[in-house]
Structures are given as structure tokens and as C-alpha cells.
PDB file of C-alpha atoms in Angstrom:
ATOM      1  CA  GLN A   1      10.503 -49.330  11.131  1.00 40.00           C
ATOM      2  CA  SER A   2      10.077 -45.577  10.636  1.00 44.00           C
ATOM      3  CA  LEU A   3      10.372 -43.219  13.544  1.00 40.00           C
ATOM      4  CA  LEU A   4       7.386 -40.998  12.846  1.00 46.00           C
ATOM      5  CA  GLY A   5       6.654 -41.517   9.174  1.00 45.00           C
ATOM      6  CA  ALA A   6       6.928 -39.047   6.364  1.00 37.00           C
ATOM      7  CA  VAL A   7       3.752 -37.104   7.057  1.00 33.00           C
ATOM      8  CA  LEU A   8       4.401 -36.680  10.772  1.00 43.00           C
ATOM      9  CA  THR A   9       7.995 -35.638  10.089  1.00 47.00           C
ATOM     10  CA  VAL A  10       6.761 -32.781   7.950  1.00 40.00           C
ATOM     11  CA  ALA A  11       4.203 -31.851  10.621  1.00 42.00           C
ATOM     12  CA  LEU A  12       6.895 -31.808  13.301  1.00 48.00           C
ATOM     13  CA  LEU A  13       9.436 -29.757  11.430  1.00 49.00           C
ATOM     14  CA  GLY A  14       7.165 -27.598   9.335  1.00 50.00           C
ATOM     15  CA  SER A  15       8.430 -25.421   6.530  1.00 48.00           C
ATOM     16  CA  ASN A  16      11.927 -24.317   7.450  1.00 51.00           C
ATOM     17  CA  PRO A  17      14.394 -22.775   4.961  1.00 50.00           C
ATOM     18  CA  VAL A  18      17.306 -24.143   6.971  1.00 47.00           C
ATOM     19  CA  LEU A  19      16.013 -27.695   6.547  1.00 47.00           C
ATOM     20  CA  ALA A  20      15.240 -27.112   2.876  1.00 47.00           C
ATOM     21  CA  ALA A  21      18.820 -26.099   2.096  1.00 47.00           C
ATOM     22  CA  ALA A  22      20.387 -29.552   1.897  1.00 43.00           C
ATOM     23  CA  ASP A  23      19.773 -32.585  -0.462  1.00 52.00           C
ATOM     24  CA  THR A  24      17.666 -32.038   1.701  1.00 85.00           C
ATOM     25  CA  LEU A  25      17.573 -32.858   5.384  1.00 86.00           C
ATOM     26  CA  GLU A  26      13.796 -32.671   5.274  1.00 85.00           C
ATOM     27  CA  GLN A  27      13.671 -34.908   2.208  1.00 87.00           C
ATOM     28  CA  ALA A  28      16.002 -37.430   3.814  1.00 90.00           C
ATOM     29  CA  LEU A  29      13.742 -37.613   6.861  1.00 89.00           C
ATOM     30  CA  ARG A  30      10.647 -38.009   4.682  1.00 87.00           C
ATOM     31  CA  GLU A  31      12.306 -40.858   2.804  1.00 88.00           C
ATOM     32  CA  GLN A  32      13.547 -42.427   6.039  1.00 90.00           C
ATOM     33  CA  ARG A  33      17.185 -42.119   4.938  1.00 92.00           C
ATOM     34  CA  TYR A  34      18.239 -41.506   8.499  1.00 93.00           C
ATOM     35  CA  GLY A  35      21.984 -41.880   7.997  1.00 95.00           C
ATOM     36  CA  ALA A  36      21.943 -39.150   5.350  1.00 93.00           C
ATOM     37  CA  ALA A  37      19.618 -37.018   7.503  1.00 92.00           C
ATOM     38  CA  LEU A  38      22.065 -37.227  10.393  1.00 94.00           C
ATOM     39  CA  GLN A  39      24.929 -36.122   8.167  1.00 93.00           C
ATOM     40  CA  PHE A  40      22.895 -33.177   6.869  1.00 92.00           C
ATOM     41  CA  ALA A  41      21.866 -32.164  10.380  1.00 92.00           C
ATOM     42  CA  ASP A  42      25.425 -32.337  11.736  1.00 94.00           C
ATOM     43  CA  ALA A  43      26.724 -30.266   8.819  1.00 92.00           C
ATOM     44  CA  ALA A  44      24.016 -27.618   9.208  1.00 91.00           C
ATOM     45  CA  LEU A  45      24.505 -27.448  12.970  1.00 93.00           C
ATOM     46  CA  LYS A  46      28.124 -26.391  12.481  1.00 94.00           C
ATOM     47  CA  GLU A  47      26.777 -23.100  11.164  1.00 92.00           C
ATOM     48  CA  ARG A  48      23.643 -22.904  13.342  1.00 92.00           C
ATOM     49  CA  PRO A  49      24.439 -24.842  16.537  1.00 93.00           C
ATOM     50  CA  ASP A  50      21.483 -23.416  18.464  1.00 92.00           C
ATOM     51  CA  ASP A  51      18.769 -24.000  15.866  1.00 92.00           C
ATOM     52  CA  LEU A  52      16.063 -25.927  17.724  1.00 93.00           C
ATOM     53  CA  ARG A  53      14.543 -27.429  14.587  1.00 91.00           C
ATOM     54  CA  LEU A  54      17.904 -28.680  13.365  1.00 92.00           C
ATOM     55  CA  LEU A  55      18.605 -30.181  16.780  1.00 94.00           C
ATOM     56  CA  THR A  56      15.171 -31.804  16.699  1.00 93.00           C
ATOM     57  CA  ALA A  57      15.819 -33.139  13.203  1.00 93.00           C
ATOM     58  CA  ARG A  58      19.062 -34.627  14.484  1.00 95.00           C
ATOM     59  CA  GLY A  59      17.115 -36.361  17.244  1.00 95.00           C
ATOM     60  CA  LEU A  60      14.663 -37.749  14.676  1.00 93.00           C
ATOM     61  CA  ALA A  61      17.511 -39.079  12.545  1.00 94.00           C
ATOM     62  CA  LEU A  62      19.167 -40.752  15.535  1.00 96.00           C
ATOM     63  CA  GLY A  63      15.866 -42.305  16.531  1.00 93.00           C
ATOM     64  CA  GLY A  64      15.386 -43.629  13.036  1.00 92.00           C
ATOM     65  CA  LEU A  65      18.807 -45.267  13.302  1.00 94.00           C
ATOM     66  CA  GLN A  66      17.681 -46.967  16.541  1.00 93.00           C
ATOM     67  CA  ARG A  67      20.240 -44.954  18.505  1.00 96.00           C
ATOM     68  CA  THR A  68      17.632 -44.368  21.172  1.00 95.00           C
ATOM     69  CA  GLU A  69      19.722 -42.960  23.995  1.00 96.00           C
ATOM     70  CA  GLU A  70      21.469 -40.459  21.713  1.00 97.00           C
ATOM     71  CA  SER A  71      18.136 -39.512  20.187  1.00 96.00           C
ATOM     72  CA  LEU A  72      16.538 -38.843  23.564  1.00 97.00           C
ATOM     73  CA  SER A  73      19.594 -36.878  24.686  1.00 96.00           C
ATOM     74  CA  ALA A  74      19.224 -34.692  21.600  1.00 95.00           C
ATOM     75  CA  PHE A  75      15.540 -34.054  22.317  1.00 96.00           C
ATOM     76  CA  GLU A  76      16.216 -33.399  25.994  1.00 96.00           C
ATOM     77  CA  ALA A  77      18.860 -30.831  25.061  1.00 95.00           C
ATOM     78  CA  VAL A  78      16.262 -28.982  22.996  1.00 96.00           C
ATOM     79  CA  LEU A  79      13.676 -29.228  25.756  1.00 97.00           C
ATOM     80  CA  GLY A  80      16.199 -27.952  28.275  1.00 96.00           C
ATOM     81  CA  THR A  81      16.315 -24.738  26.248  1.00 95.00           C
ATOM     82  CA  SER A  82      12.656 -24.645  25.242  1.00 96.00           C
ATOM     83  CA  PRO A  83      10.505 -26.917  27.461  1.00 96.00           C
ATOM     84  CA  ALA A  84       7.347 -26.382  25.402  1.00 95.00           C
ATOM     85  CA  PHE A  85       8.908 -26.964  21.972  1.00 94.00           C
ATOM     86  CA  VAL A  86       6.316 -29.366  20.592  1.00 93.00           C
ATOM     87  CA  PRO A  87       8.351 -30.939  17.751  1.00 92.00           C
ATOM     88  CA  ALA A  88      11.013 -32.080  20.224  1.00 94.00           C
ATOM     89  CA  LEU A  89       8.392 -33.277  22.702  1.00 94.00           C
ATOM     90  CA  LYS A  90       6.682 -35.317  19.988  1.00 93.00           C
ATOM     91  CA  GLY A  91       9.985 -36.772  18.874  1.00 93.00           C
ATOM     92  CA  ALA A  92      10.962 -37.643  22.440  1.00 95.00           C
ATOM     93  CA  ALA A  93       7.568 -39.182  23.148  1.00 95.00           C
ATOM     94  CA  GLN A  94       7.575 -41.325  20.012  1.00 93.00           C
ATOM     95  CA  THR A  95      11.180 -42.458  20.423  1.00 94.00           C
ATOM     96  CA  SER A  96      10.827 -43.344  24.097  1.00 95.00           C
ATOM     97  CA  TYR A  97       7.481 -45.052  23.444  1.00 95.00           C
ATOM     98  CA  ALA A  98       8.913 -47.204  20.646  1.00 93.00           C
ATOM     99  CA  ALA A  99      11.781 -48.254  22.908  1.00 94.00           C
ATOM    100  CA  ARG A 100       9.485 -48.631  25.933  1.00 95.00           C
ATOM    101  CA  ASP A 101      11.841 -46.282  27.744  1.00 95.00           C
ATOM    102  CA  ARG A 102      10.735 -45.329  31.260  1.00 95.00           C
ATOM    103  CA  ARG A 103      10.670 -41.630  30.230  1.00 96.00           C
ATOM    104  CA  ALA A 104       7.859 -42.152  27.725  1.00 97.00           C
ATOM    105  CA  VAL A 105       5.026 -41.558  30.199  1.00 97.00           C
ATOM    106  CA  ALA A 106       6.498 -38.244  31.352  1.00 97.00           C
ATOM    107  CA  PHE A 107       7.026 -36.990  27.792  1.00 97.00           C
ATOM    108  CA  LEU A 108       3.470 -37.934  26.882  1.00 97.00           C
ATOM    109  CA  LYS A 109       2.050 -36.187  29.942  1.00 97.00           C
ATOM    110  CA  ARG A 110       3.924 -33.003  28.991  1.00 97.00           C
ATOM    111  CA  LEU A 111       2.671 -33.265  25.434  1.00 94.00           C
ATOM    112  CA  LEU A 112      -0.943 -33.729  26.512  1.00 96.00           C
ATOM    113  CA  ALA A 113      -0.644 -30.827  28.942  1.00 97.00           C
ATOM    114  CA  LEU A 114       0.080 -28.638  25.913  1.00 95.00           C
ATOM    115  CA  ASP A 115      -2.537 -30.225  23.668  1.00 94.00           C
ATOM    116  CA  SER A 116      -5.136 -32.418  25.339  1.00 95.00           C
ATOM    117  CA  SER A 117      -6.657 -33.284  21.944  1.00 94.00           C
ATOM    118  CA  ASP A 118      -3.536 -35.024  20.605  1.00 93.00           C
ATOM    119  CA  ALA A 119      -5.017 -38.394  19.627  1.00 93.00           C
ATOM    120  CA  THR A 120      -1.627 -39.965  18.904  1.00 92.00           C
ATOM    121  CA  ALA A 121      -0.337 -39.061  22.362  1.00 94.00           C
ATOM    122  CA  HIS A 122      -3.519 -40.442  23.927  1.00 96.00           C
ATOM    123  CA  GLY A 123      -3.083 -43.645  21.939  1.00 95.00           C
ATOM    124  CA  MET A 124       0.492 -44.159  23.100  1.00 96.00           C
ATOM    125  CA  SER A 125      -0.469 -43.307  26.681  1.00 97.00           C
ATOM    126  CA  ALA A 126      -3.320 -45.809  26.515  1.00 97.00           C
ATOM    127  CA  VAL A 127      -1.091 -48.657  25.343  1.00 97.00           C
ATOM    128  CA  LEU A 128       1.523 -47.934  28.012  1.00 98.00           C
ATOM    129  CA  ALA A 129      -1.157 -47.854  30.705  1.00 98.00           C
ATOM    130  CA  PHE A 130      -2.632 -51.111  29.391  1.00 98.00           C
ATOM    131  CA  GLU A 131       0.776 -52.776  29.451  1.00 98.00           C
ATOM    132  CA  ALA A 132       1.246 -51.549  33.024  1.00 97.00           C
ATOM    133  CA  GLY A 133      -2.093 -53.078  34.052  1.00 97.00           C
ATOM    134  CA  ASP A 134      -3.735 -49.705  34.686  1.00 98.00           C
ATOM    135  CA  CYS A 135      -7.017 -50.205  32.842  1.00 98.00           C
ATOM    136  CA  ALA A 136      -8.704 -47.154  34.323  1.00 98.00           C
ATOM    137  CA  SER A 137      -6.091 -44.836  32.813  1.00 98.00           C
ATOM    138  CA  ALA A 138      -5.882 -46.878  29.630  1.00 98.00           C
ATOM    139  CA  ALA A 139      -9.627 -46.696  29.023  1.00 98.00           C
ATOM    140  CA  ALA A 140      -9.655 -42.942  29.606  1.00 98.00           C
ATOM    141  CA  HIS A 141      -6.899 -42.424  27.036  1.00 98.00           C
ATOM    142  CA  PHE A 142      -8.472 -44.830  24.545  1.00 98.00           C
ATOM    143  CA  GLU A 143     -11.706 -42.851  24.850  1.00 98.00           C
ATOM    144  CA  ALA A 144      -9.963 -39.498  24.489  1.00 97.00           C
ATOM    145  CA  GLY A 145      -8.522 -40.691  21.182  1.00 94.00           C
ATOM    146  CA  ARG A 146     -11.584 -42.726  20.231  1.00 94.00           C
ATOM    147  CA  GLY A 147     -11.356 -42.243  16.476  1.00 93.00           C
ATOM    148  CA  GLN A 148      -7.804 -43.507  16.379  1.00 92.00           C
ATOM    149  CA  THR A 149      -8.616 -46.309  18.824  1.00 96.00           C
ATOM    150  CA  GLU A 150     -11.471 -47.621  16.696  1.00 95.00           C
ATOM    151  CA  ALA A 151      -9.319 -47.489  13.562  1.00 95.00           C
ATOM    152  CA  ASN A 152      -6.666 -49.730  15.133  1.00 95.00           C
ATOM    153  CA  PRO A 153      -7.938 -53.279  15.801  1.00 96.00           C
ATOM    154  CA  GLN A 154      -5.159 -54.073  18.265  1.00 96.00           C
ATOM    155  CA  ALA A 155      -5.779 -50.917  20.289  1.00 97.00           C
ATOM    156  CA  TYR A 156      -9.541 -51.437  20.100  1.00 98.00           C
ATOM    157  CA  ALA A 157      -9.147 -54.980  21.454  1.00 97.00           C
ATOM    158  CA  MET A 158      -7.067 -53.622  24.336  1.00 98.00           C
ATOM    159  CA  TYR A 159      -9.826 -51.123  25.028  1.00 98.00           C
ATOM    160  CA  GLY A 160     -12.412 -53.912  25.041  1.00 98.00           C
ATOM    161  CA  ALA A 161     -10.301 -55.983  27.419  1.00 98.00           C
ATOM    162  CA  CYS A 162     -10.053 -53.034  29.783  1.00 98.00           C
ATOM    163  CA  LEU A 163     -13.792 -52.409  29.648  1.00 98.00           C
ATOM    164  CA  LEU A 164     -14.327 -56.024  30.647  1.00 97.00           C
ATOM    165  CA  LYS A 165     -11.837 -55.718  33.505  1.00 97.00           C
ATOM    166  CA  LEU A 166     -13.553 -52.515  34.648  1.00 98.00           C
ATOM    167  CA  ARG A 167     -16.895 -54.370  34.685  1.00 97.00           C
ATOM    168  CA  ARG A 168     -18.261 -52.347  31.801  1.00 98.00           C
ATOM    169  CA  ALA A 169     -19.413 -55.532  30.102  1.00 97.00           C
ATOM    170  CA  LYS A 170     -22.125 -54.061  27.891  1.00 97.00           C
ATOM    171  CA  GLU A 171     -19.651 -51.631  26.340  1.00 98.00           C
ATOM    172  CA  ALA A 172     -17.120 -54.441  25.948  1.00 98.00           C
ATOM    173  CA  VAL A 173     -19.719 -56.470  24.031  1.00 97.00           C
ATOM    174  CA  THR A 174     -20.155 -53.586  21.587  1.00 97.00           C
ATOM    175  CA  VAL A 175     -16.391 -53.369  21.047  1.00 98.00           C
ATOM    176  CA  PHE A 176     -15.905 -57.082  20.443  1.00 97.00           C
ATOM    177  CA  GLU A 177     -18.986 -57.334  18.231  1.00 97.00           C
ATOM    178  CA  ARG A 178     -17.437 -54.713  15.952  1.00 97.00           C
ATOM    179  CA  LEU A 179     -14.119 -56.530  15.975  1.00 97.00           C
ATOM    180  CA  VAL A 180     -15.771 -59.862  15.130  1.00 96.00           C
ATOM    181  CA  ARG A 181     -17.620 -58.250  12.231  1.00 96.00           C
ATOM    182  CA  ALA A 182     -14.328 -56.831  10.963  1.00 96.00           C
ATOM    183  CA  ASP A 183     -12.504 -60.173  11.310  1.00 95.00           C
ATOM    184  CA  PRO A 184     -14.971 -63.091  11.508  1.00 93.00           C
ATOM    185  CA  ALA A 185     -12.152 -65.656  11.245  1.00 93.00           C
ATOM    186  CA  SER A 186     -10.493 -64.592  14.496  1.00 94.00           C
ATOM    187  CA  SER A 187     -11.299 -67.204  17.142  1.00 94.00           C
ATOM    188  CA  ALA A 188      -9.495 -65.168  19.800  1.00 95.00           C
ATOM    189  CA  THR A 189     -11.793 -62.196  19.189  1.00 96.00           C
ATOM    190  CA  ALA A 190     -14.851 -64.468  19.249  1.00 96.00           C
ATOM    191  CA  ARG A 191     -13.751 -65.858  22.611  1.00 96.00           C
ATOM    192  CA  SER A 192     -13.332 -62.315  23.934  1.00 97.00           C
ATOM    193  CA  LEU A 193     -16.828 -61.497  22.730  1.00 97.00           C
ATOM    194  CA  ALA A 194     -18.188 -64.594  24.468  1.00 96.00           C
ATOM    195  CA  SER A 195     -16.483 -63.546  27.719  1.00 96.00           C
ATOM    196  CA  ALA A 196     -18.034 -60.105  27.447  1.00 97.00           C
ATOM    197  CA  GLN A 197     -21.468 -61.576  26.720  1.00 96.00           C
ATOM    198  CA  ALA A 198     -21.205 -63.894  29.728  1.00 96.00           C
ATOM    199  CA  ALA A 199     -20.159 -60.965  31.926  1.00 97.00           C
ATOM    200  CA  ASP A 200     -23.157 -59.077  30.573  1.00 96.00           C
ATOM    201  CA  ALA A 201     -25.423 -61.812  31.989  1.00 95.00           C
ATOM    202  CA  ASN A 202     -26.097 -63.433  28.635  1.00 95.00           C
ATOM    203  CA  PRO A 203     -24.671 -66.966  28.979  1.00 94.00           C
ATOM    204  CA  ARG A 204     -26.751 -68.483  26.175  1.00 95.00           C
ATOM    205  CA  LEU A 205     -25.499 -65.953  23.666  1.00 95.00           C
ATOM    206  CA  ALA A 206     -21.971 -66.483  24.954  1.00 96.00           C
ATOM    207  CA  ALA A 207     -22.289 -70.232  24.429  1.00 95.00           C
ATOM    208  CA  SER A 208     -23.584 -69.678  20.909  1.00 94.00           C
ATOM    209  CA  THR A 209     -20.653 -67.383  20.134  1.00 94.00           C
ATOM    210  CA  LEU A 210     -18.196 -70.009  21.403  1.00 93.00           C
ATOM    211  CA  VAL A 211     -19.759 -72.672  19.182  1.00 90.00           C
ATOM    212  CA  ARG A 212     -19.131 -70.464  16.157  1.00 80.00           C
ATOM    213  CA  ALA A 213     -15.562 -69.585  17.248  1.00 72.00           C
TER     214      ALA A 213
END
């Protein structure tokens, strides 16, 4: 499993001559060769020990190697020097989210404070809130990153479930209708749609949906 993926890695680190000097460190991260990336980062840091992007790249490499605690320590060291350094915040948020580390929520809040339009951060925040049973917060984050939510069937189903729990049945029906159209063979989604239809005071339609499930 990649840490951030090739495209996001480039977005985080940007164009940096220091990173472009090796085989390269940037290339290794793009190709998810995290062991090589770590070696490149450690070598480069011997000459530039305070370079925030190199330190961030090291954190990305450690995260890719599933060395979560070391990865987060690397990001936190960067953030201790530069609290608003977005590449490190994104790396810390993604790594802690993937590991379901308790620090994930705080990193995501800091990231959204700097950029409230970050759909990826909203998406991760929504899933964490959903898993914690906080549907009010989850729904708000799902809605803030609506485009990304609708493009991810699992996230969209979570959103629908929260709408139902929040007694927003009509909206939940719309969500599950779209999901059923996208995957007509899913009996679980059909049952969720039937539940939403029943909650929306349409028991006959709900019964019909269940028959087809």
C-alpha cells in the first residue's frame, strides 16, 4: 500500500533541486521504492541536516515502509521547526490516518485550519468521525469534500448511513439510489435504500426495494 501515491508525493515535495540530485530521492518516492528513498534522504541530510523538505521526504519514506512511529517523529520534528509546513502536515495526517493513530484528528484539524478546501483532509476527517460514531461531524466533512465523497462508493455509503442516523431520510434515499444504480447487484446497498425509504415514510416502496434485493 502506497503512502500518498506518486502524484501526491510530487505535490507535497514540489520541484526541489536537492531532491532531484539523487537516483533520485523524488523518483524513488514516486515509484514507491521506500527503502531506496530512505537511503537517499539519509545521505542528503548529512550535508543538509536542516532541510525541511528532505526531512519530510524521510518521513514519507519511513511511512511507506510501515515504520509509523518513526515516520510521525520525523514529521513532528519538521513541524516543531515550522508548524505550518504543509508537506509535513499532509504526510503526518496521511500516515497517522492510515495507522489509525490517535494523533490523526489533530493533524487533520491543523491542515484544514490552513486550507479549509482540502477535500482529501475532509475525507479522512469524515471517515474518522464516522468510525467514532460522530455522524454530525462526519456528514459535515463528507459534504465539505462532496466531489471526493461521491466518487468513493464506500465513503458515499458512510455518508448515507449518517444521513439516515441524523434523520435526514430524504437525502439518504438520494444517496442510496445513486449507489444502487452504480451497483445493482449489491443486496446490502438495496437494504440500505429500503431502510432510507421506510424512514422517509414510504413503506410500500421500501418493501418493493427489498423484494428486488
